Short mmCIF file of C-alpha atoms and ligand atoms in Angstrom, two decimals:
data_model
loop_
_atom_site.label_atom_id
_atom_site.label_comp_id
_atom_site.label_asym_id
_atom_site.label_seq_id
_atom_site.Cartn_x
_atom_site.Cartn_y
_atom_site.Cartn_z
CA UNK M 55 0.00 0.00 0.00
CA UNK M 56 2.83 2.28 -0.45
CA UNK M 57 1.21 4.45 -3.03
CA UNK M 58 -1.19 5.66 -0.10
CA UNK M 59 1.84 6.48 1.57
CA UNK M 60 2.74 10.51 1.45
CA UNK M 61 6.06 12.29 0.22
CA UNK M 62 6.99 12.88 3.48
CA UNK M 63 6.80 9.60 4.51
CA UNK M 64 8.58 7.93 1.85
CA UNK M 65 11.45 10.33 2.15
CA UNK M 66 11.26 8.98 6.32
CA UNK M 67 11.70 5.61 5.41
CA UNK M 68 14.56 6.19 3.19
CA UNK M 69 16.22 7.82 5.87
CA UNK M 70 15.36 5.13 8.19
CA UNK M 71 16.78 2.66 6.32
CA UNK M 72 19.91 4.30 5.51
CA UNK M 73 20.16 4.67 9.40
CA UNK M 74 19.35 0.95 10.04
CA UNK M 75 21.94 -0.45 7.24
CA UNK M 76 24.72 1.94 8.32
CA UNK M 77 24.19 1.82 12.28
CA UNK M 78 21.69 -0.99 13.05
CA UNK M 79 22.83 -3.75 10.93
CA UNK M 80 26.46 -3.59 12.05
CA UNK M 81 25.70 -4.44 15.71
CA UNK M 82 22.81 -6.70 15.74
CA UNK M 83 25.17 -9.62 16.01
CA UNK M 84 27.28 -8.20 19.03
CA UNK M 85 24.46 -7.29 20.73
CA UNK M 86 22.93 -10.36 20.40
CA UNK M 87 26.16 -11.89 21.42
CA UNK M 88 26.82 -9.43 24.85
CA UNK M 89 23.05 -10.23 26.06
CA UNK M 90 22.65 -6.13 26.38
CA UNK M 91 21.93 -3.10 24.07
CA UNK M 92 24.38 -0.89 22.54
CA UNK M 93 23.49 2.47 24.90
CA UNK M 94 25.79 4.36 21.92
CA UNK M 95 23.09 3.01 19.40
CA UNK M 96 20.21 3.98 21.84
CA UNK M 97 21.57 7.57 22.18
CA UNK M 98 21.78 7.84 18.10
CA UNK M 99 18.36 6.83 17.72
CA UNK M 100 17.41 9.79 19.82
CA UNK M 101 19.88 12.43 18.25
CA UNK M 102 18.37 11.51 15.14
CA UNK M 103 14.92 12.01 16.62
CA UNK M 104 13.94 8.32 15.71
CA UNK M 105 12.53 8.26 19.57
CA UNK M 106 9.79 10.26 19.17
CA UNK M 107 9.00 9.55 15.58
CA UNK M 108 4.82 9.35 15.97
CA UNK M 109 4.24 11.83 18.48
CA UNK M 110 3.61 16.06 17.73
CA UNK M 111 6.36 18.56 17.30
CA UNK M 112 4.90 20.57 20.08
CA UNK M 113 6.04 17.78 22.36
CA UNK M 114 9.29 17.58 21.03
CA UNK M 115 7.94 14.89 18.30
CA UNK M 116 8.70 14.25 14.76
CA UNK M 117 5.02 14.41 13.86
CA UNK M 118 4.72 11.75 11.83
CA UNK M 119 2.23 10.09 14.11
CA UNK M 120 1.16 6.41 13.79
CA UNK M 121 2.29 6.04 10.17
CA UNK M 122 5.34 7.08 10.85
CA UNK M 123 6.03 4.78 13.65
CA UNK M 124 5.19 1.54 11.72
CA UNK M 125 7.59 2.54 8.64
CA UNK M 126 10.07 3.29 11.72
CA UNK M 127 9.56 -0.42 13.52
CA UNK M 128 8.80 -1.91 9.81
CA UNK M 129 12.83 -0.49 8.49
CA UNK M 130 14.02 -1.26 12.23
CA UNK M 131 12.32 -4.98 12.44
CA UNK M 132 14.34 -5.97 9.18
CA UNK M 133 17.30 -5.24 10.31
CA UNK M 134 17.29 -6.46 14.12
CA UNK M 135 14.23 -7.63 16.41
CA UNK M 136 16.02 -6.41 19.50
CA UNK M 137 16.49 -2.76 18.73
CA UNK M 138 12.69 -2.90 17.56
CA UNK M 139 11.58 -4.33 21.02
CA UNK M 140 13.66 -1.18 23.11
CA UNK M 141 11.96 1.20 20.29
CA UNK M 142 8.65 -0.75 20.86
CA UNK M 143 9.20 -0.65 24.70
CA UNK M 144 10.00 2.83 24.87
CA UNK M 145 7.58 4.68 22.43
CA UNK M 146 5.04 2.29 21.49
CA UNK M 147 4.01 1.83 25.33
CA UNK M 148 6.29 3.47 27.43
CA UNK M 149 6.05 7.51 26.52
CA UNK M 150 2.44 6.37 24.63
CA UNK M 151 0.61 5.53 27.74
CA UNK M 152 1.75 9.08 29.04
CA UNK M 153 0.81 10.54 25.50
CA UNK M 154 -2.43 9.09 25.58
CA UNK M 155 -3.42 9.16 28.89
CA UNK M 156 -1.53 12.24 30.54
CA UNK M 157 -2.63 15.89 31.05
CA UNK M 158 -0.93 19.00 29.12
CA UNK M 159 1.39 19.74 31.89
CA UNK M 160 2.67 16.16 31.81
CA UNK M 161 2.96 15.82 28.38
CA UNK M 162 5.07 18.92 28.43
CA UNK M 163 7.55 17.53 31.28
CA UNK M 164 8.04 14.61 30.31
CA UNK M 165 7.78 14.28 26.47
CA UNK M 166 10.40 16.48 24.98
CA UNK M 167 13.41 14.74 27.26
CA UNK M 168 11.51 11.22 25.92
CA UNK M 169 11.42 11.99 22.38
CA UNK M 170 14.59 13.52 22.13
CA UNK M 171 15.80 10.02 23.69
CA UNK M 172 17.63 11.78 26.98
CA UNK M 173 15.86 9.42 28.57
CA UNK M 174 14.04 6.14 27.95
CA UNK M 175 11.25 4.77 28.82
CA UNK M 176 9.63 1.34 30.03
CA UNK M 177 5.91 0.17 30.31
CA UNK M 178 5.74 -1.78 33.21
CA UNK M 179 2.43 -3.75 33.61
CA UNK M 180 3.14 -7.59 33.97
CA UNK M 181 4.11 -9.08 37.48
CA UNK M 182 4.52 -12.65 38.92
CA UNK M 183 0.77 -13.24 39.29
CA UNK M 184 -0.75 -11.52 36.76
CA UNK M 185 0.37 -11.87 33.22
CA UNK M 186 -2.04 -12.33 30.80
CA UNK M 187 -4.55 -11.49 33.33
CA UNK M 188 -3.61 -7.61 33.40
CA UNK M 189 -6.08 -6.60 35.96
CA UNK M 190 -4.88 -8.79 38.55
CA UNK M 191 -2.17 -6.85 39.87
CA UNK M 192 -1.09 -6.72 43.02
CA UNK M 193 0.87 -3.86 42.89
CA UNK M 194 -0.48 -1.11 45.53
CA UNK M 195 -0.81 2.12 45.61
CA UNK M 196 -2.11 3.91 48.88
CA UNK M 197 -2.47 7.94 49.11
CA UNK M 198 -0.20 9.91 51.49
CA UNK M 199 -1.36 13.61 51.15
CA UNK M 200 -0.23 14.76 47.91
CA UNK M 201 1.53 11.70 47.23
CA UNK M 202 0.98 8.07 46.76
CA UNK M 203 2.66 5.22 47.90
CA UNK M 204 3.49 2.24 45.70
CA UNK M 205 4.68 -1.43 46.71
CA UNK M 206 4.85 -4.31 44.45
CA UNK M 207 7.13 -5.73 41.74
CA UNK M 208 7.07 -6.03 37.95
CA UNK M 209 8.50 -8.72 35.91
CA UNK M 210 9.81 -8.85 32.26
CA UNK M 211 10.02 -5.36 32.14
CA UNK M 212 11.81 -4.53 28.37
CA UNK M 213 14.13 -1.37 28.92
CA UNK M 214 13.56 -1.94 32.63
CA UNK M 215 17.26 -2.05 33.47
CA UNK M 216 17.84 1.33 31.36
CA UNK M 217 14.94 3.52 31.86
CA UNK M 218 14.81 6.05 33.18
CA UNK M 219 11.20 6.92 33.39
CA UNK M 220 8.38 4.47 34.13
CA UNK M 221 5.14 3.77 33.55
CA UNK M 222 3.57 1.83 36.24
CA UNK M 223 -0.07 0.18 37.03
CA UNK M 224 -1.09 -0.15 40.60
CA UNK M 225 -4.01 -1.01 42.41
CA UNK M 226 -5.41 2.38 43.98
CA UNK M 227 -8.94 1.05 45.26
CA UNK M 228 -9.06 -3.39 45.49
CA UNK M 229 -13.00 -3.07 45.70
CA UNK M 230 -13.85 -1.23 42.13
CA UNK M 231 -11.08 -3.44 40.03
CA UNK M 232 -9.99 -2.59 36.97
CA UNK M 233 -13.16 -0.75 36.71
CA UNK M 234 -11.99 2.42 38.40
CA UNK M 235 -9.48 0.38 40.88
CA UNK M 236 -6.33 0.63 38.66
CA UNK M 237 -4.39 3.67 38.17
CA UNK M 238 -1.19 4.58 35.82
CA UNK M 239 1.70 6.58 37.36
CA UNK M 240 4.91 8.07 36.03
CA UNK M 241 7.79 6.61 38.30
CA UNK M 242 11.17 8.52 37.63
CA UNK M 243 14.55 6.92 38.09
CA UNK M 244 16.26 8.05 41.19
CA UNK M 245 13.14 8.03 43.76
CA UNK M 246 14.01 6.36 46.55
CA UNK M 247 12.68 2.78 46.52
CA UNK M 248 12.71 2.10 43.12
CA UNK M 249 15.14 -0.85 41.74
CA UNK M 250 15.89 -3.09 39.39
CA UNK M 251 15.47 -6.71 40.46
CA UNK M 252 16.86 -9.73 38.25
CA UNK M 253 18.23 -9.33 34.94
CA UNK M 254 16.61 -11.91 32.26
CA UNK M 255 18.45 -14.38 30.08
CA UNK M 256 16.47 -15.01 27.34
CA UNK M 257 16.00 -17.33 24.40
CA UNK M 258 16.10 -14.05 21.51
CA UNK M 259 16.04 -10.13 21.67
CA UNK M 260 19.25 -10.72 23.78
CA UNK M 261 20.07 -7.46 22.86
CA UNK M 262 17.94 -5.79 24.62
CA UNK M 263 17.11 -5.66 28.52
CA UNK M 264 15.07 -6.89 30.51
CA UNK M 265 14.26 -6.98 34.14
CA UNK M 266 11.82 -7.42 37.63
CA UNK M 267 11.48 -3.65 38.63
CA UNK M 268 11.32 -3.23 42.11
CA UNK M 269 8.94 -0.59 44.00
CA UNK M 270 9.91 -0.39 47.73
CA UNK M 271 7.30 2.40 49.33
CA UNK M 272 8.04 4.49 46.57
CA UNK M 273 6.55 7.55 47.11
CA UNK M 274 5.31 9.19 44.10
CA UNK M 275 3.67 12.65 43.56
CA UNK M 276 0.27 13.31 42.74
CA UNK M 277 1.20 14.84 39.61
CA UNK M 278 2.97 12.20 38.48
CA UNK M 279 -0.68 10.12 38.29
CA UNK M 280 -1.45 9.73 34.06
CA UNK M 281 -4.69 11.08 33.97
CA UNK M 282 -7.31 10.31 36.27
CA UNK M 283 -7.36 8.07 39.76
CA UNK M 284 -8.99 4.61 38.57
CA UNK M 285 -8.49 5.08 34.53
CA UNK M 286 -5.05 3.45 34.77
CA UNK M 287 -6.54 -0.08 33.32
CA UNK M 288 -8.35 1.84 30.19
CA UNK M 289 -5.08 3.93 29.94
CA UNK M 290 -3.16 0.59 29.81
CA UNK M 291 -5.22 -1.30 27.65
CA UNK M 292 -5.41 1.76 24.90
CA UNK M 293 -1.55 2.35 24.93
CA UNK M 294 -1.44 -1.63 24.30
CA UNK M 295 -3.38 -1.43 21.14
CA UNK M 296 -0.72 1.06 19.69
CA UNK M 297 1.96 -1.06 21.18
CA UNK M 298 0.92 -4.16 19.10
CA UNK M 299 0.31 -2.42 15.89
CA UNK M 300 4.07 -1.18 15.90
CA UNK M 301 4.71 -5.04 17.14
CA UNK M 302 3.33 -6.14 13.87
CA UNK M 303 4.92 -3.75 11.44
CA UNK M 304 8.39 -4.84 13.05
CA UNK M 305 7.29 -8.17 11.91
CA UNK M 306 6.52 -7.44 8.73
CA UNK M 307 10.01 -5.89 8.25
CA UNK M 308 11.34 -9.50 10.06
CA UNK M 309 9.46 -11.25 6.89
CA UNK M 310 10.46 -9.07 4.39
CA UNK M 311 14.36 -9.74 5.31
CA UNK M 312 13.34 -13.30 5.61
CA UNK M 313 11.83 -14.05 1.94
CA UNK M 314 14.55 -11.49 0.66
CA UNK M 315 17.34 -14.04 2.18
CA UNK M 316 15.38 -16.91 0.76
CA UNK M 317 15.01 -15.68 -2.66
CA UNK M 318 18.44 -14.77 -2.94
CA UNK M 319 19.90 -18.06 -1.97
CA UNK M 320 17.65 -20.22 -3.89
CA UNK M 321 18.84 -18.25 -7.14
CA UNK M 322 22.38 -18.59 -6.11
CA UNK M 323 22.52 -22.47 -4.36
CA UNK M 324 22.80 -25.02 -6.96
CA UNK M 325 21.74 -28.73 -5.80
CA UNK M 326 21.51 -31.62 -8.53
CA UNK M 327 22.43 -29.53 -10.94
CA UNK M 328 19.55 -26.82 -10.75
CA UNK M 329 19.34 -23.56 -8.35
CA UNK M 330 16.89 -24.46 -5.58
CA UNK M 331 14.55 -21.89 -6.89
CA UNK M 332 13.72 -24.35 -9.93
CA UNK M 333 12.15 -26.74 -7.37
CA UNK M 334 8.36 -26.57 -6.89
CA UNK M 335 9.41 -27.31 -3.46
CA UNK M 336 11.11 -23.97 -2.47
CA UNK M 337 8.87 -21.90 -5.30
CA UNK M 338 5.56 -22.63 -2.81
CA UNK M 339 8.09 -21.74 0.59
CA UNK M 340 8.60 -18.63 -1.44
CA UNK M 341 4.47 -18.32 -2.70
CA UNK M 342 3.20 -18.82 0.36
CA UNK M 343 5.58 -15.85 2.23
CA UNK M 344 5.55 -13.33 -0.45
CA UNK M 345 1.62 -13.81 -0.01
CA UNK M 346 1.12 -13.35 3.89
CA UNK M 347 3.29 -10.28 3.79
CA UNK M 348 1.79 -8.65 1.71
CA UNK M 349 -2.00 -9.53 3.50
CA UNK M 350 0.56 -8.29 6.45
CA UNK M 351 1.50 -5.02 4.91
CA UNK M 352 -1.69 -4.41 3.98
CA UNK M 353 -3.45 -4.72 7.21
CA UNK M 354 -0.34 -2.77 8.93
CA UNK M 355 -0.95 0.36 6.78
CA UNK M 356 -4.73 0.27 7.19
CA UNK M 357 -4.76 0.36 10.46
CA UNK M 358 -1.86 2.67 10.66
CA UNK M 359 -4.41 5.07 8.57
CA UNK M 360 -7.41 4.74 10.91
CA UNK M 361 -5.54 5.32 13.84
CA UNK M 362 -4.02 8.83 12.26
CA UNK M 363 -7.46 9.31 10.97
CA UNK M 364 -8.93 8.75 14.90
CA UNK M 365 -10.85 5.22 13.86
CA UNK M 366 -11.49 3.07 16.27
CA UNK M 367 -8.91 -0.17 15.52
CA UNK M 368 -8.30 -2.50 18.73
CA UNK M 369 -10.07 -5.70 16.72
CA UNK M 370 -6.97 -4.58 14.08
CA UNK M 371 -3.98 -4.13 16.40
CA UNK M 372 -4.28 -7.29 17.45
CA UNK M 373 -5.00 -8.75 14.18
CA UNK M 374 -1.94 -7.32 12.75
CA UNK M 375 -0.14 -8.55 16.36
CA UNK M 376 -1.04 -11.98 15.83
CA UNK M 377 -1.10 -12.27 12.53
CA UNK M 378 1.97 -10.81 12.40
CA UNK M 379 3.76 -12.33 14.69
CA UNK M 380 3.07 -15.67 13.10
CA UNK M 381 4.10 -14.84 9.85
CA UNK M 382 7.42 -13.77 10.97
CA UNK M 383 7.89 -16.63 12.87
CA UNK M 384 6.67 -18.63 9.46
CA UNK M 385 8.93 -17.13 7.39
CA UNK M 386 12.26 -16.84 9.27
CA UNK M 387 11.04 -20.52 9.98
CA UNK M 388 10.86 -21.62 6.18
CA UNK M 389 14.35 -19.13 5.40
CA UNK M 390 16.33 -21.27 7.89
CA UNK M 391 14.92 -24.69 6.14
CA UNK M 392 15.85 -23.35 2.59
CA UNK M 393 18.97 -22.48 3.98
CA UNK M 394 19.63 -26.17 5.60
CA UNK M 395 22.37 -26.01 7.56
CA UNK M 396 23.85 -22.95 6.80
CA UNK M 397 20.40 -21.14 8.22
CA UNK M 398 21.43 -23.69 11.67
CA UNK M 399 24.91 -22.36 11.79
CA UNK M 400 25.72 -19.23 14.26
CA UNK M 401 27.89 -17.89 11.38
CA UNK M 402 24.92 -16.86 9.54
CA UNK M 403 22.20 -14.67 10.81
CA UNK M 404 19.43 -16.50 10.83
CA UNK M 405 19.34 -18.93 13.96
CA UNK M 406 19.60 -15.67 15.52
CA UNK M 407 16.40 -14.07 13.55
CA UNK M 408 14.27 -17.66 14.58
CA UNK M 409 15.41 -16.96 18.15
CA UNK M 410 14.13 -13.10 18.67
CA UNK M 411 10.53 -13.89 16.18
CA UNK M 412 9.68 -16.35 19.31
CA UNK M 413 8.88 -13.33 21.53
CA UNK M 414 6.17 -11.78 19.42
CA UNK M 415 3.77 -14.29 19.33
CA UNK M 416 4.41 -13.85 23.37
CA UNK M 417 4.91 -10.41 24.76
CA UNK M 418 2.23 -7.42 24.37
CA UNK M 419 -0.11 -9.96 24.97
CA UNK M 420 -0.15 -13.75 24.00
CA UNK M 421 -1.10 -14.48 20.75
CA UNK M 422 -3.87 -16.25 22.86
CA UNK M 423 -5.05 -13.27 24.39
CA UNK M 424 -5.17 -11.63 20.56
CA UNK M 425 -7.51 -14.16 19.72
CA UNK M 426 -9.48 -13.73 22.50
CA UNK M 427 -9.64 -9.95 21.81
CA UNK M 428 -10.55 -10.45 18.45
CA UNK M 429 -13.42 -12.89 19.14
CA UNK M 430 -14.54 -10.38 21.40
CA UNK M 431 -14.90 -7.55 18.98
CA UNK M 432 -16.66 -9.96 16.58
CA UNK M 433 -19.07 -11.15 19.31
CA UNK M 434 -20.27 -8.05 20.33
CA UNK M 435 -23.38 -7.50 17.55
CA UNK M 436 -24.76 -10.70 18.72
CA UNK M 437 -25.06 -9.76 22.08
CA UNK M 438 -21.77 -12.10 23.66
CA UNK M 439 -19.96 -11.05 25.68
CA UNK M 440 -16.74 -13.06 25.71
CA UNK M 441 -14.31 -13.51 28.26
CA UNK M 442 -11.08 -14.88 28.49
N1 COS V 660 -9.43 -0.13 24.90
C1 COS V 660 -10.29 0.50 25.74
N2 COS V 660 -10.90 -0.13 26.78
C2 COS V 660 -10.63 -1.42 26.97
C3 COS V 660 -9.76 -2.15 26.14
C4 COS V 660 -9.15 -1.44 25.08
N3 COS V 660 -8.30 -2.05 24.23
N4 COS V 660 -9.69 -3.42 26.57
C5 COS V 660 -10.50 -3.51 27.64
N5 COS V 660 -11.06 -2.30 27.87
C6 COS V 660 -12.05 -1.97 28.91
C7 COS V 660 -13.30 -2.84 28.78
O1 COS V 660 -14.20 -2.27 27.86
C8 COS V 660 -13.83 -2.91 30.19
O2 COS V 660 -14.61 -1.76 30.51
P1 COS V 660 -16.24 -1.83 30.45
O3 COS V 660 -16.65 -3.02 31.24
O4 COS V 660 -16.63 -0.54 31.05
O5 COS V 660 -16.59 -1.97 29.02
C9 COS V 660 -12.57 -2.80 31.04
O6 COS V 660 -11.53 -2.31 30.20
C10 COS V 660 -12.16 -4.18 31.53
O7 COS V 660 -12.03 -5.00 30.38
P2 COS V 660 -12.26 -6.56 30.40
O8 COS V 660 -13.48 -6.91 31.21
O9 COS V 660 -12.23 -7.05 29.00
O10 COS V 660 -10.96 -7.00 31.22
P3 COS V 660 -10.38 -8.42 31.52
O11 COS V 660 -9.83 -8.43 32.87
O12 COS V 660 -11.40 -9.47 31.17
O13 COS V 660 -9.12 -8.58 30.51
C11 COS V 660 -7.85 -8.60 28.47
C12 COS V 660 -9.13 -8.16 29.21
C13 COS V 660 -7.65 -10.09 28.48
C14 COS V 660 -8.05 -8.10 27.05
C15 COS V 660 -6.63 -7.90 29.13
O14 COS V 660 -6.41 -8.41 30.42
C16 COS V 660 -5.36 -8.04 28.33
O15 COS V 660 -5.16 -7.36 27.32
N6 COS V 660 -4.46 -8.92 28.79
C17 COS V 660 -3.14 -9.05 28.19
C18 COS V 660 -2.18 -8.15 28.89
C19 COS V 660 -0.94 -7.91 28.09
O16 COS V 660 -1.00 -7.55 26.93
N7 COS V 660 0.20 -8.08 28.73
C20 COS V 660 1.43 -7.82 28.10
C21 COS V 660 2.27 -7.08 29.06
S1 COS V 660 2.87 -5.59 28.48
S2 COS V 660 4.31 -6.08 27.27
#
C-alpha cells in the first residue's frame, strides 16, 4: 500500500533505512552476542529524533504520528528484532501511555526529554501473578497527602534495566477493580525505593534488557498520576493497542528480510544440478511468504491510517499482532529450512532471527489473548460477551 503512503513519509523511510543499514545492521550480532543493548546506538536513535517519531512537534515529536512509527519499527524490524523491542518498549508503550493518557502539563515535562531520547522509557504492567490477566495486579498504591505510595514488583520489564522513566499500574482502590481500581503513574529513576530486580536471560532479543522492577514504598507525587485516579486499566489497555500495531509492522520488516534471504539463496545455491529456486518445493516456501506479507503489509498500513485518521482499531492491532507475529515466525522458519544447515549455523544470521521472532507471538499480549480480543470484537453485535 505504499502508493497511499505521502512524500513525506517515503522520504522517512529512506532515511530510516539508511540509518538501520549503516548503524543498526552492524551491531545486531554483538548485541545479540553481549546479552545487552548498545546504549551508543540507543543515544543515536534519539539524536536523530527516531525516539519520538509518531508523536507532535509541540512535544518535542517528529510528527509523523502512527504512520510514521510503523515505517520506523517496519525499516528497524528488518534489520534487528532487539532494537525494535527497546523502540517498541519505549515509544510504542512506554512515553504512549503518558501521550495518551496524561494531562498538558505532563505531556510537556516529560515528552520532549523522551522523544529527544535523553531518557528512555519502560511500560511496566506484567508481574509474577498476573500476566495475561492484566487486571490482577497486586501492585499497591495507597495515598499519602499529595503523594501516593506504591509497593509491588514487575516482571519482564523490556528497557527496565535502562529507563529512566516508568510507567507503572497499581491497584489504587481493590473493591472497584480494573473498573476504576487501577491507576497509571509516572515513576522517575532516582526516587528512593525504586530498583531493578533480576536481569533476564532469554531465548532471543538478547540485545535488549530486561528486568523485575522493584517498588519499595516508593513515594510518588500526585502529579505524576497519568490522567485520572482509577483510569489506569483503560489507559493501559489503549496504549497496548498502539503497542501491538508497531509489534506487527516490526514483523513485517522481520518477513520481508526473511523471503529477501530466501530468494536470494535459492537463485544462487545449486543442488543436482539446478538452483533451488527451480524446485516446486522452495517456489511454494517462497508463494506462500511473499503472499502473507503482503495480506501483512496491507493490514499494517490500514490500520496505521485509521488510527491517524482517529478510527477506532483495537479488533486490528491485534490482528496485525497476531497475525503478524506468526508470519514472521513462518517465514524466518521456512528461510532457515531453505537455507539447511547454513540457516542452523551461528555464522549466519538467521538462527539468531528464529530466536528473537519467538517473543512476538508472546509479549504485548499472548497471541492467545489476541484471539481472545478479536473474538470479542466480533461477538459483540450478537449480544456475547466473551471472556477470556
Ligand atoms: N481499549 C479500551 N478499553 C478497553 C480495552 C481497550 N483495548 N480493553 C478492555 N477495555 C475496557 C473494557 O471495555 C472494560 O470496561 P467496560 O466493562 O466498562 O466496558 C474494562 O476495560 C475491563 O475489560 P475486560 O473486562 O475485558 O478485562 P479483563 O480483565 O477481562 O481482561 C484482556 C481483558 C484479556 C483483554 C486484558 O487483560 C489483556 O489485554 N491482557 C493481556 C495483557 C498484556 O497484553 N500483557 C502484556 C504485558 S505488556 S508487554
Amino acid at each position: 500500500m505504499d502508493f497511499t503512503i505521502p512524500k513525506s513519509h517515503q522520504l522517512f523511510r529512506k532515511m530510516v533505512r539508511e540509518f538501520a543499514t549503516q548503524e543498526i545492521a552492524p551491531r545486531t550480532r554483538q548485541v545479540d552476542r553481549q546479552g545487552w543493548p548498545d546504549m551508543e546506538l540507543v543515544h543515536k536513535l534519539g539524536e536523530h529524533g527516531l525516539l519520538g517519531i509518531p508523536f507532535p512537534q509541540e512535544y518535542g515529536g517528529a510528527g509523523l504520528g502512527e504512520l510514521g512509527y510503523c515505517i520506523l519499527m517496519e525499516e528497524v524490524g528488518a534489520v534487528c528484532t532487539s532494537t525494535a523491542a527497546i523502540i517498541g518498549a519505549h515509544i510504542g508503550i512506554g512515553v504512549m501511555a503518558i501521550y495518551l493518557g496524561g494531562n498538558a502539563e505532563q505531556k510537556r515535562r516529560f515528552l520532549p526529554d523522551l522523544c529527544a531520547g535523553k531518557k528512555l522509557a519502560a511500560f511496566c504492567l506484567t508481574e509474577p501473578n498476573a500476566g495475561s490477566d492484566a487486571a490482577a495486579i497486586q501492585t499497591r498504591a495507597v495515598r499519602d497527602g499529595d503523594r501516593w505510595i506504591l509497593s509491588g514488583s514487575k516482571i519482564y520489564i523490556t528497557n527496565g534495566p535502562i529507563a529512566d522513566v516508568l510507567t507503572v499500574l497499581a491497584v489504587t482502590d481493590p473493591a472497584l477493580g480494573a473498573r476504576g481500581g487501577v491507576t497509571a503513574f509516572i515513576v522517575e529513576k532516582g526516587m528512593p525505593g525504586l530498583s531493578v530486580g533480576t536481569i533476564e536471560h532469554k531465548l532471543g532479543i538478547r540485545g535488549s534488557a530486561t528486568s523485575e522492577i522493584i517498588l519499595d514504598e516508593v513515594a510518588v507525587p500526585s502529579a505524576n498520576v497519568i490522567g485520572q485516579v482509577g483510569a489506569g486499566f483503560i489507559t493501559f489497555m489503549q496504549t497496548l493497542d498502539t503497542g501491538r500495531l508497531g509489534l506487527g509492522a516490526a514483523c513485517l520488516g522481520g518477513a520481508t528480510t526473511a523471503l529477501d534471504m530466501m530468494c536470494r539463496y535459492a537463485a544462487g545455491r545449486m543442488q543436482f544440478g539446478r538452483p533451488l529456486a527451480d524446485k516446486q518445493a522452495i517456489q511454494w516456501l517462497i508463494a506462500d511468504t511473499a503472499t502473507e506479507i503482503e495480506a501483512l503489509r496491507a493490514l499494517v498500513y490500514r490500520t496505521a491510517w485509521m488510527v491517524d485518521t482517529h478510527q477506532p482499531f483495537t479488533r486490528e492491532a491485534a490482528i496485525c499482532k497476531l497475525f503478524g507475529s506468526e508470519v514472521a515466525s513462518r517465514a524466518i522458519n521456512r528461510a532457515l529450512q531453505v537455507h539447511g544447515a547454513l540457516g542452523y549455523s551461528c555464522a549466519f544470521p538467521l538462527e539468531r532471527m528464529w530466536r528473537d521472532a519467538r517473543i512476538a507471538e508472546i509479549f504485548e499480549g499472548t497471541n492467545e489473548i489476541q484471539r481472545i480480543v478479536i473474538a470479542e470484537q466480533a461477538m459483540r453485535p450478537y449480544g456475547v460477551r466473551v471472556r477470556p
